[in-house]
Short mmCIF file of C-alpha atoms in Angstrom, two decimals:
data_model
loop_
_atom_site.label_atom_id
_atom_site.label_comp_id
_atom_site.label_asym_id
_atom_site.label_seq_id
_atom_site.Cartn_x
_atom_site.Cartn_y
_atom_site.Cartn_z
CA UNK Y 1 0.00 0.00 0.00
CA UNK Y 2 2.64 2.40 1.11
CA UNK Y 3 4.53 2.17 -2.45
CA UNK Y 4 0.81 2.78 -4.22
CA UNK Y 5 0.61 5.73 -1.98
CA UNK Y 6 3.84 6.87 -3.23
CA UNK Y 7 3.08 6.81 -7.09
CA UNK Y 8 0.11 8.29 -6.88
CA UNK Y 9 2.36 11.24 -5.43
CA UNK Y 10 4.61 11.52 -7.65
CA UNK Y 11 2.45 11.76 -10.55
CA UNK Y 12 4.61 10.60 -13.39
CA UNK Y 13 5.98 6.59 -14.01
CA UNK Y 14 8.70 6.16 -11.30
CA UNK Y 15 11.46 3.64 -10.61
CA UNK Y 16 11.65 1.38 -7.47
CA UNK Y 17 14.89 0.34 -5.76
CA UNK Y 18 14.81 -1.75 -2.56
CA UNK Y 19 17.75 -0.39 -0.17
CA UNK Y 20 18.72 -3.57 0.85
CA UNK Y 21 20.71 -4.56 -2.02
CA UNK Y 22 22.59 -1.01 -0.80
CA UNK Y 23 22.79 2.48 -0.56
CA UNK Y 24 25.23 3.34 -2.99
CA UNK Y 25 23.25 1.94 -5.86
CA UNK Y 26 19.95 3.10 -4.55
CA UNK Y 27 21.48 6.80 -4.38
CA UNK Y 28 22.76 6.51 -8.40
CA UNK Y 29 19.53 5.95 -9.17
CA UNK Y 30 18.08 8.45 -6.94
CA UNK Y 31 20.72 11.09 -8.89
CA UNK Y 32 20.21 9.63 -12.36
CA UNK Y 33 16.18 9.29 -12.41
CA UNK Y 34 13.28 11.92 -12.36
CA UNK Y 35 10.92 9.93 -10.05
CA UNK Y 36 12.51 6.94 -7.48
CA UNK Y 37 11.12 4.82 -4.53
CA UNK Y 38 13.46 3.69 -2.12
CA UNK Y 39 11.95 0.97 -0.05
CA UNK Y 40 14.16 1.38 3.22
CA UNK Y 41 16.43 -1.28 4.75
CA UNK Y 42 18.08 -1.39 8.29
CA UNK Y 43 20.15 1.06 8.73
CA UNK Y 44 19.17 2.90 5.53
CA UNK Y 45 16.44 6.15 6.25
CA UNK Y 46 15.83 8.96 5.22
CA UNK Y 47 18.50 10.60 6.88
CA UNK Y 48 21.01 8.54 4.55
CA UNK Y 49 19.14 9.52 1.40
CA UNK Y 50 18.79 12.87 1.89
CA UNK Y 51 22.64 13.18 3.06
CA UNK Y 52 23.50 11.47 -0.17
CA UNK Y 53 21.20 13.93 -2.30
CA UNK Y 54 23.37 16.53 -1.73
CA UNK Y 55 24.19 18.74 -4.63
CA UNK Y 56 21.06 17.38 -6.38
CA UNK Y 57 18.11 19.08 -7.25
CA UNK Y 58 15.47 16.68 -5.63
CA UNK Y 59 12.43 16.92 -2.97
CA UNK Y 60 11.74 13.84 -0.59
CA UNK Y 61 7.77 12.59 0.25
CA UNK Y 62 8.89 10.02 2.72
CA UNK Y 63 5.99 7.34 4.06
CA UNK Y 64 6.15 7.28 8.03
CA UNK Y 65 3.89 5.13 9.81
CA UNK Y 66 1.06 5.49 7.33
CA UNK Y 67 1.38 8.97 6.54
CA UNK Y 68 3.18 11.30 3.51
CA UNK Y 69 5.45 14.03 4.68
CA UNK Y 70 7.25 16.16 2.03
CA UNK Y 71 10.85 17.63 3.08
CA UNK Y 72 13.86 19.17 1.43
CA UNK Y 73 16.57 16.05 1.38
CA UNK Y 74 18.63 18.45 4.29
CA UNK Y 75 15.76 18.73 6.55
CA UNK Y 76 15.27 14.45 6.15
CA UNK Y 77 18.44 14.59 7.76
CA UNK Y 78 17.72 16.25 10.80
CA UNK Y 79 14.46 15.20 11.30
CA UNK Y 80 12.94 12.36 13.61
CA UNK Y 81 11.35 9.86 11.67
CA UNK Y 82 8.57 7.37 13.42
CA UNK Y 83 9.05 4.50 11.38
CA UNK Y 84 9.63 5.28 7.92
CA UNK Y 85 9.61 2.60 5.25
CA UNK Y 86 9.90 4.08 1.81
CA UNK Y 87 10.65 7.67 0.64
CA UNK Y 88 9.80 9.06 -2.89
CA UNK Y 89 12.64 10.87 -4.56
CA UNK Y 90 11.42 13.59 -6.90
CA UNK Y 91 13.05 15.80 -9.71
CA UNK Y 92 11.54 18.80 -11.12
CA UNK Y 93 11.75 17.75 -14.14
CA UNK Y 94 11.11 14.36 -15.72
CA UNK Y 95 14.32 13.00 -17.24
CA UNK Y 96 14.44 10.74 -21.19
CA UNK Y 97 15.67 7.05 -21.01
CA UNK Y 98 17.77 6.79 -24.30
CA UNK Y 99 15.90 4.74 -26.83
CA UNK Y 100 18.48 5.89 -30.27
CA UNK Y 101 21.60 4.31 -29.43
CA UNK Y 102 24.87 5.71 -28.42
CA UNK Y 103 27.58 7.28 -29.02
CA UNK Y 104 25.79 10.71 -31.17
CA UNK Y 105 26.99 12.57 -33.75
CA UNK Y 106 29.38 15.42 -32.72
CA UNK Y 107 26.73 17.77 -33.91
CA UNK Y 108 24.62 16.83 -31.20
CA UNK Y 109 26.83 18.30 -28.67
CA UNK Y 110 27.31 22.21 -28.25
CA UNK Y 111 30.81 22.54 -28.12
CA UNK Y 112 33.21 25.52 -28.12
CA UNK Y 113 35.80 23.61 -30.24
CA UNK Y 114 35.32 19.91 -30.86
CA UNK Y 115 33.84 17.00 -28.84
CA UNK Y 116 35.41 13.65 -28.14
CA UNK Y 117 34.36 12.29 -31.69
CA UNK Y 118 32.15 9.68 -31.57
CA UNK Y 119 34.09 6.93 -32.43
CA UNK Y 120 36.57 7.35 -29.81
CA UNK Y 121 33.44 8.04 -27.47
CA UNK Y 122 32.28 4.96 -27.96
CA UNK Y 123 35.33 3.59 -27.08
CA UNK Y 124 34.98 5.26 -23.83
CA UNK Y 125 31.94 4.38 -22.51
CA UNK Y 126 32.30 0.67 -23.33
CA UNK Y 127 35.32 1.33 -20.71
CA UNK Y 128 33.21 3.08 -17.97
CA UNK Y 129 30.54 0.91 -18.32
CA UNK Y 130 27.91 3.43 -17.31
CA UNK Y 131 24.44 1.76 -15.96
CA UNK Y 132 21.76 2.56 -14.00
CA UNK Y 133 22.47 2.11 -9.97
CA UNK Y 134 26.82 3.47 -10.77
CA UNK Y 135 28.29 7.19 -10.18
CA UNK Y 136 30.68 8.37 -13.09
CA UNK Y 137 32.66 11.37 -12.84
CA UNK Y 138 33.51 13.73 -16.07
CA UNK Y 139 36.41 15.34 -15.10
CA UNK Y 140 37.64 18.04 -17.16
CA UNK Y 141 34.48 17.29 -18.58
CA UNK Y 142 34.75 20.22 -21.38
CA UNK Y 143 30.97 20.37 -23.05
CA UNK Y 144 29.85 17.49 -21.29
CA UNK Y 145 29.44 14.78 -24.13
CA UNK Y 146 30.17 12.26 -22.22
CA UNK Y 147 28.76 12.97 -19.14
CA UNK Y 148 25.47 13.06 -21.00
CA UNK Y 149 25.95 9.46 -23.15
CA UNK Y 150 26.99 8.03 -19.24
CA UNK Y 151 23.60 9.78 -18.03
CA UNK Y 152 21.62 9.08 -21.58
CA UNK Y 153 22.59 5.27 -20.27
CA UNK Y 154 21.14 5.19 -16.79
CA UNK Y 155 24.33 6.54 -14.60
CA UNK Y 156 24.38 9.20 -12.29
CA UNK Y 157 26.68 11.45 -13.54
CA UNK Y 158 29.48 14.28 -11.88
CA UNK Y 159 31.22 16.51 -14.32
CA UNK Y 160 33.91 18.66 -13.35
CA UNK Y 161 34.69 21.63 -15.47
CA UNK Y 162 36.81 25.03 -13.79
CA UNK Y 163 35.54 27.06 -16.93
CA UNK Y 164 32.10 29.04 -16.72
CA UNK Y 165 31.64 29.19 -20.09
CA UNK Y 166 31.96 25.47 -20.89
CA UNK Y 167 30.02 24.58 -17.94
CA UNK Y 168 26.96 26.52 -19.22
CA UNK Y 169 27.41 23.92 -22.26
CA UNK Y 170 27.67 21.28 -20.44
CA UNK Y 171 24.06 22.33 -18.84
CA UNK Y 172 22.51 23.40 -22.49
CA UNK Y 173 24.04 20.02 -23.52
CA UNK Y 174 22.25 17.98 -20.82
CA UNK Y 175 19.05 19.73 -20.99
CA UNK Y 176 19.04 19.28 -24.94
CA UNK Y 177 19.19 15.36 -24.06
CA UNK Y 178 16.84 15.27 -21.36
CA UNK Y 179 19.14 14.10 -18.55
CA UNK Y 180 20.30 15.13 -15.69
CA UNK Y 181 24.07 15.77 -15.26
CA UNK Y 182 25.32 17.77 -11.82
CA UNK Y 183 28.24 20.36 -12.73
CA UNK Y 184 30.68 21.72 -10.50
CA UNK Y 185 32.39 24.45 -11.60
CA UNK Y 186 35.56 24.30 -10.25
CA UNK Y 187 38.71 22.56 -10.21
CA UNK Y 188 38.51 18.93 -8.79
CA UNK Y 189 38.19 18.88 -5.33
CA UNK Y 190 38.10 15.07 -4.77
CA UNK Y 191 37.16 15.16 -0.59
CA UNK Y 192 33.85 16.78 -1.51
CA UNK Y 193 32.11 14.80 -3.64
CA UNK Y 194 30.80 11.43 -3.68
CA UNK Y 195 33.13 8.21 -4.20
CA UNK Y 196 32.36 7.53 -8.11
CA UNK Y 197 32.01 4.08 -10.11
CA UNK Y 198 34.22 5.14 -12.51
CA UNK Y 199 35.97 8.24 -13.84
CA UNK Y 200 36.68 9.72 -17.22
CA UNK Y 201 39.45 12.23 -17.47
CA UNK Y 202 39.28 14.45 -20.28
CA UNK Y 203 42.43 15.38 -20.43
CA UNK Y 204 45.37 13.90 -19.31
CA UNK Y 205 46.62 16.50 -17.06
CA UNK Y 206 49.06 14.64 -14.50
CA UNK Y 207 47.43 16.34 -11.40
CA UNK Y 208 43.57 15.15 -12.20
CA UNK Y 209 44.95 12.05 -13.28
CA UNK Y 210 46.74 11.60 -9.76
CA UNK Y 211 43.67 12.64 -7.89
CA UNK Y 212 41.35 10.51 -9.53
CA UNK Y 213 43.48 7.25 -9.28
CA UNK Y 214 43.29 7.96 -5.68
CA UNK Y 215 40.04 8.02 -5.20
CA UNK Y 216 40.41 4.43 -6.11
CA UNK Y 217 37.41 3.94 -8.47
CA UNK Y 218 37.03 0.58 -10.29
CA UNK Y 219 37.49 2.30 -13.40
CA UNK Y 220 39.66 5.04 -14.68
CA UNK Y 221 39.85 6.54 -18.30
CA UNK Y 222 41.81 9.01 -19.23
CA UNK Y 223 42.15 10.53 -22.86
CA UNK Y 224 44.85 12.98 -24.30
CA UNK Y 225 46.24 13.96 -27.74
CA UNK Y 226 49.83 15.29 -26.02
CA UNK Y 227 52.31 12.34 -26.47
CA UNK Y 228 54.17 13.88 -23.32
CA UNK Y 229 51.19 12.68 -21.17
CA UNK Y 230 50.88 8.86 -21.86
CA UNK Y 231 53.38 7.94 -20.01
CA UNK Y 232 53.04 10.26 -16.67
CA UNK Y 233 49.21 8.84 -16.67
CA UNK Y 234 49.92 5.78 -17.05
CA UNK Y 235 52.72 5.75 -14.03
CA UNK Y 236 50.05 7.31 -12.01
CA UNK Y 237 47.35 4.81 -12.42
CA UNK Y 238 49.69 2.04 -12.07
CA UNK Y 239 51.29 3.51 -9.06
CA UNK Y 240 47.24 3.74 -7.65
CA UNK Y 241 47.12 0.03 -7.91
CA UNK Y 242 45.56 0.10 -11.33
CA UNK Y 243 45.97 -2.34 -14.36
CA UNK Y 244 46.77 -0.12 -17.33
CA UNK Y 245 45.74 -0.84 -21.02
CA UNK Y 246 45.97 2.12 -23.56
CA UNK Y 247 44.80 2.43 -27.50
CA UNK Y 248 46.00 5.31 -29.75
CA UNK Y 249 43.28 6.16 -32.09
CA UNK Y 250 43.51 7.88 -35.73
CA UNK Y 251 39.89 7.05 -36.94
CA UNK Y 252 39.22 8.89 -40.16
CA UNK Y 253 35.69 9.38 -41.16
CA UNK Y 254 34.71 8.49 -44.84
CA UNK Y 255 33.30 11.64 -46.76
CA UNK Y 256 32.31 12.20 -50.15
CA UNK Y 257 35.37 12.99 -51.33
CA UNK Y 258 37.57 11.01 -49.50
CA UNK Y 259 38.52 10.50 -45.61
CA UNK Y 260 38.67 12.86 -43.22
CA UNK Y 261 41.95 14.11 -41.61
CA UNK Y 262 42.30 12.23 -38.36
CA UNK Y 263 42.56 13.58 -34.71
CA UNK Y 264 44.70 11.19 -33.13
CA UNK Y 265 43.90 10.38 -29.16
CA UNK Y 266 45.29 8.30 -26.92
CA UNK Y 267 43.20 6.17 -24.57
CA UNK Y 268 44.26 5.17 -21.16
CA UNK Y 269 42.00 2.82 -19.19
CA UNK Y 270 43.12 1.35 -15.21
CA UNK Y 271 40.81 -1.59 -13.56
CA UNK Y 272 41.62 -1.81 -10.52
CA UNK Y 273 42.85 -5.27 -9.34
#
């Protein structure tokens, strides 16, 4: 009865995630999805999903011994809850589930230069393995192309971008695909946000790659076109207890005249062991 209750308040289709399998997953779904019900576990209240909303745009309605009580996730924290059993976790805005593939045309992405082309994209995410119940960081996320595939796929997704204008693209990008990505803008400041699934690093500057590795993911990625950075990145993730594996890819699109000049990347990937 109490999860009927609960989608008739939210008003739109909603997912539903049993706590007990954990709260890690139950929170990536909570961040990915528009509309969520969390049935509650030991140990798990809302006090634990509204701490882990943080930095997400979401309201709680959280059933407590019969009865619906709607609350900002920081005020679940602090409040005393009777016996609460499920809590409704609600966007603004309802969020697309991709149903046209992967890996999009470059056009689709508003981008102040060029986005990770498409064929090295997909490259990428069949390394991060983005899915519905996983966190995945975009660091130096640049427009945000593949923070949205990773969220267009069911992940909860963290991009990291220090430049305002970019990170207004990543946002216009997002929107434009109907997911939700959050964006900090500012340089990566591992301590304050939540432990991640994986990580894709954008560029393959030494110091993001260092603090990523250490924040000891079960996936790392790192692209770069400088040859100087291969091997400082891949020291790094091996030092983190990584196993490294790397591609260098000149993919050249066929065009009516002919191919297209090639952007040659390099692609860095750590498992951990």
């Amino acid at each position: 009865m109490t999860v009927e209750k609960l989608l008739e308040a939210a008003g739109r289709p909603a997912e539903i995630v049993d706590a007990a399998d954990g709260l890690r997953p139950a929170l990536n779904v909570c961040r990915a999805r528009s509309a969520v019900i969390v049935k509650l576990a030991d140990g798990i209240g809302p006090a634990e999903i509204g701490a882990g909303l943080a930095g997400w745009r979401r309201t709680l309605t959280v059933a407590d011994s019969g009865e619906l009580t709607t609350v900002d996730p920081r005020d679940a924290v602090t409040r005393r809850w009777t016996a609460p059993d499920a809590v409704l976790c609600l966007a603004d805005n309802e969020f697309l589930t991709s149903s046209d593939g992967w890996a999009l045309p470059d056009e689709e992405f508003a981008s102040r230069s060029h986005v990770l082309g498409a064929e090295v994209r997909a490259f990428v995410l069949a390394r991060l393995a983005p899915r519905p119940g996983v966190l995945v960081w975009d660091v130096l996320a640049g427009s945000g192309a593949v923070a949205v595939e990773c969220a267009r796929l069911g992940a909860a997704v963290l991009a990291v971008e220090p430049d305002p204008v970019q990170c207004v693209r990543i946002i216009a990008n997002a929107s434009a695909h109907g997911v939700d990505v959050r964006v900090e803008e500012a340089e990566l400041d591992t301590a304050s946000l939540p432990r991640p699934d994986a990580v894709f690093v954008g560029r393959g500057q030494l110091a993001e790659v260092k603090a990523c590795a250490a924040v000891s993911a079960r996936r790392v990625v790192v692209v770069t076109e400088s040859v100087d950075e291969i091997v400082p990145a891949r020291d790094a993730l091996q030092a983190a207890g990584y196993e490294v594996e790397g591609v260098h890819w000149t993919a050249s699109r066929l065009l009516d005249s002919g191919f297209a000049p090639a952007v040659p990347v390099t692609v860095l990937w750590g498992s951990k062991k």
